[in-house]
XYZ file of C-alpha atoms in Angstrom:
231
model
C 0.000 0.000 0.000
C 1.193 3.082 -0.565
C 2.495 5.288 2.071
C 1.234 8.118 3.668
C 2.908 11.356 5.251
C 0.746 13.293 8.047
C 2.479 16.905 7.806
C 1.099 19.046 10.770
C 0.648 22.773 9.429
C 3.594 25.045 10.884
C 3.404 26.641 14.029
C 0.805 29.416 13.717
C 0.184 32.972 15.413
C -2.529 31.266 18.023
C -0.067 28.679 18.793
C 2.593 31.117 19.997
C -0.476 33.375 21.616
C -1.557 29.984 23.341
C -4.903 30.258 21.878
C -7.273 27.744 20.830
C -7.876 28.720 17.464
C -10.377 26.100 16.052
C -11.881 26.777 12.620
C -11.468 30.395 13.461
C -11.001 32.628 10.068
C -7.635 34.658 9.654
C -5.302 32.085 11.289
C -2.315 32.060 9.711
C 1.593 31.176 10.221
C 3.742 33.089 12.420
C 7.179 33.791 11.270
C 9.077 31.042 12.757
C 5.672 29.159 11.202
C 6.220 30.640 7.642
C 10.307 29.406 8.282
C 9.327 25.784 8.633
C 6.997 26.093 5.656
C 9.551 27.158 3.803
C 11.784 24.144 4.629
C 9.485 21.798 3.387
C 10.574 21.752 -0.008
C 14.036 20.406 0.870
C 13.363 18.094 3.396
C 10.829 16.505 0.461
C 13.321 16.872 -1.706
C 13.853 12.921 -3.632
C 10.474 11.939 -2.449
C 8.234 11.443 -5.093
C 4.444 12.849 -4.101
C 1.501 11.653 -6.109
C -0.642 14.102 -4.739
C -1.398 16.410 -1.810
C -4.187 16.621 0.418
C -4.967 19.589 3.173
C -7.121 20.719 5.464
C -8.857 23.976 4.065
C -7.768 26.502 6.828
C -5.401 29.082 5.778
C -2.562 27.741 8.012
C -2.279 24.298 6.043
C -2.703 26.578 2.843
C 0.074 28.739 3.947
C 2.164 25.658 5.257
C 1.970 23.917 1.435
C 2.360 27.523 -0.225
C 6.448 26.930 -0.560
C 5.720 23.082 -1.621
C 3.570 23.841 -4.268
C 5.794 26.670 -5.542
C 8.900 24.105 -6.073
C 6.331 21.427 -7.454
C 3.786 23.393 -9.825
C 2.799 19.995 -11.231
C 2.101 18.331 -7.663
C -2.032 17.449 -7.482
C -3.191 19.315 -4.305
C -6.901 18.799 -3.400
C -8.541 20.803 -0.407
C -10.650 18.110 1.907
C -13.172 18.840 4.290
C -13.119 16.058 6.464
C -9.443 16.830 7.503
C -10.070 19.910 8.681
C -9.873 21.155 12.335
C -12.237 20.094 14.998
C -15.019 22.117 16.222
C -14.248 23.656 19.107
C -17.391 25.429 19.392
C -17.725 27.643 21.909
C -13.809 27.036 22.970
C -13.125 28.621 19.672
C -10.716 31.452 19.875
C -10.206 31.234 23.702
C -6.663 30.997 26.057
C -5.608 27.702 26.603
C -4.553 28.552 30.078
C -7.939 29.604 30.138
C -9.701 26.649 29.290
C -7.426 24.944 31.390
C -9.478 25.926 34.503
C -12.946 24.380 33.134
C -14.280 20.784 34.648
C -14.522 19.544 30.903
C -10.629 19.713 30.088
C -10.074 17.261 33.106
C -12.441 15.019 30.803
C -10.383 16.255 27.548
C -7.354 14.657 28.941
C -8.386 11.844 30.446
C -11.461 10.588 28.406
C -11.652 12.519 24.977
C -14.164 9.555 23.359
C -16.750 11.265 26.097
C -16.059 14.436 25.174
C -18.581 16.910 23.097
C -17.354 20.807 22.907
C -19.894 23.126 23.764
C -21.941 24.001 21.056
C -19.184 22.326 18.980
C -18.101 18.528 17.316
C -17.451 15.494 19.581
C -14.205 14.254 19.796
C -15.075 10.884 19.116
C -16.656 12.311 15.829
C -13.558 14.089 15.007
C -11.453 11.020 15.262
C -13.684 8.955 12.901
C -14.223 11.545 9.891
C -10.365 12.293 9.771
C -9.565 8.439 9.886
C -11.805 7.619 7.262
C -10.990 10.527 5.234
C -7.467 9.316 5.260
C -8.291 5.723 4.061
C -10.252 7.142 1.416
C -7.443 9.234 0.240
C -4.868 6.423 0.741
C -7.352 3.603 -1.352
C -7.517 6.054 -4.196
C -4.004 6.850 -4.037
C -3.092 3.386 -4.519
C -5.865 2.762 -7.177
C -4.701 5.707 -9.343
C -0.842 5.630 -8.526
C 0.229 1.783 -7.204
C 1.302 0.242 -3.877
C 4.338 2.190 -3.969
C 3.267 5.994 -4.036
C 3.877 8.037 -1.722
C 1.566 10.902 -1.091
C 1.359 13.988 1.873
C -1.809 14.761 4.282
C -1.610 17.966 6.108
C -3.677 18.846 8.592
C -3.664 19.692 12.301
C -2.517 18.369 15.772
C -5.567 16.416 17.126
C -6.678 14.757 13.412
C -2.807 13.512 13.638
C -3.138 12.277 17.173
C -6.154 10.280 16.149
C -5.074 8.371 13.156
C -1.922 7.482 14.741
C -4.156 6.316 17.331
C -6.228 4.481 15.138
C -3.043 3.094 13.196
C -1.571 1.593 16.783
C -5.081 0.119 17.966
C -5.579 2.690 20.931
C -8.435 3.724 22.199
C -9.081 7.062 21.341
C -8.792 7.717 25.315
C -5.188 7.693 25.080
C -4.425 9.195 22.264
C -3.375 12.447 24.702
C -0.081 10.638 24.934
C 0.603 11.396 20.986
C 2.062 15.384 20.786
C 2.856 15.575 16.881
C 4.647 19.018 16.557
C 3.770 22.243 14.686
C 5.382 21.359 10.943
C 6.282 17.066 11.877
C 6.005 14.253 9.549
C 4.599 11.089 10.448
C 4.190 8.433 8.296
C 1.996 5.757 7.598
C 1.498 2.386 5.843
C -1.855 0.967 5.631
C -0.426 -2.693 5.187
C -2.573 -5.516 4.430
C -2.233 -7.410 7.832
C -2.210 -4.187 10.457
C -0.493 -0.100 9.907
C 2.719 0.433 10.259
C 3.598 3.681 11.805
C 7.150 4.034 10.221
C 7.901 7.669 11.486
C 6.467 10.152 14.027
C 7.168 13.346 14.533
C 9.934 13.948 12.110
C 11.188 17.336 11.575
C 14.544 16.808 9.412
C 15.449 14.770 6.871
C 12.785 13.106 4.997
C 14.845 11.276 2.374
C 14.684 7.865 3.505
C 10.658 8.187 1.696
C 12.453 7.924 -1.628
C 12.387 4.899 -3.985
C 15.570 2.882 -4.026
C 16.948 4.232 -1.174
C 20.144 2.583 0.184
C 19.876 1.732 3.347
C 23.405 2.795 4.306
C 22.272 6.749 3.106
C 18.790 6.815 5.383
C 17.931 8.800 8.411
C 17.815 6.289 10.748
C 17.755 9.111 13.863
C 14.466 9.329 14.354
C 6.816 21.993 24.043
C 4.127 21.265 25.162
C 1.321 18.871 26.283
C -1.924 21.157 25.673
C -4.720 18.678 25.131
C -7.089 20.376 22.069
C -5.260 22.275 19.152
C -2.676 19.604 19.421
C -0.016 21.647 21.445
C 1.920 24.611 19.960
């Protein structure tokens, strides 16, 4: 099967505020955001994408901007169903905050129960972006082989769940996953159980390229806020 790379969108200015930003409009990348964005095409550099998929809020756009610059040929498609939870009323609010509130106690320790006010369940959250990703990575392999390789990006709590899902745990513990701001994790659905075959990378992404010797691969492989997937 082919696999899959999870890209978290670069740090953003509600990260570094310690904000909950949501689906909020007008959140973009900070600088040190726009820095990481702009590494991307080099540590993708030798990997062969068949397509990119994102999460419609402005800071995934903004993350792929420098990608799709150096690739003007690269299929991007905007989807829906990877986009941020809904935070509801939480939207927009401080983290430390929220922190204070009975129902974070329940974020962190059981997120399946969880339902944000006036907002998405967790639970619900979990299984849109999980099936949205084995959509993407069935027609991936239909269109472009077992071998492709193809990039998801999207945003801290969507990547906590499917590596969740990928490792069997409950979505209660998925809290112990903290993917950071502009990280690759990757992916492959395999036909017996997922192999998670890198988390949280933030260098060299070479070892993703076809034919790879294995002497030449990467083989090295700030905070713990529980919605928004961290900073």
């Amino acid at each position: 099967m082919p696999t899959m790379l999870l890209l978290r969108h670069g740090r953003t200015t509600a990260n570094s505020a310690g904000v909950l930003a949501g689906r909020a409009p007008g959140t973009g990348l900070d600088d040190f955001g726009h820095r990481q964005a702009g590494a991307l095409p080099d540590r993708l550099a030798g990997v062969p994408l068949a397509a990119a998929v994102h999460s419609p809020l402005q800071r995934c756009v903004e993350t792929l901007a420098p990608l799709r610059a150096a690739r003007p040929d690269l299929p991007v498609y905007a989807e829906e169903r990877v986009t941020e939870c809904d935070y509801g009323e939480w939207t927009g609010r401080s983290l430390r905050e929220l922190a204070e509130l009975p129902l974070m106690a329940t974020v962190r320790t059981r997120p399946s129960a969880v339902r944000f006010p006036g907002g998405e369940a967790m639970r619900a959250m979990a299984e849109r972006v999980v099936a949205a990703a084995a959509d993407w990575d069935a027609r991936i392999a239909r269109d472009h082989g077992p071998d492709a390789v193809w990039l998801l990006c999207t945003h801290g709590d969507n990547i906590k769940a499917v590596v969740a899902d990928a490792l069997g745990l409950h979505l209660d513990h998925f809290q112990r996953i903290a993917p950071h701001p502009a990280s690759v994790t990757a992916i492959r659905y395999h036909d017996h159980h997922p192999l998670l075959l890198r988390f949280g990378d933030t260098g060299d992404l070479s070892e993703f390229a076809p034919h790879t010797p294995a002497a030449e691969r990467d083989v090295a492989a700030e905070t713990d806020a529980p919605v928004g997937g961290g900073a």
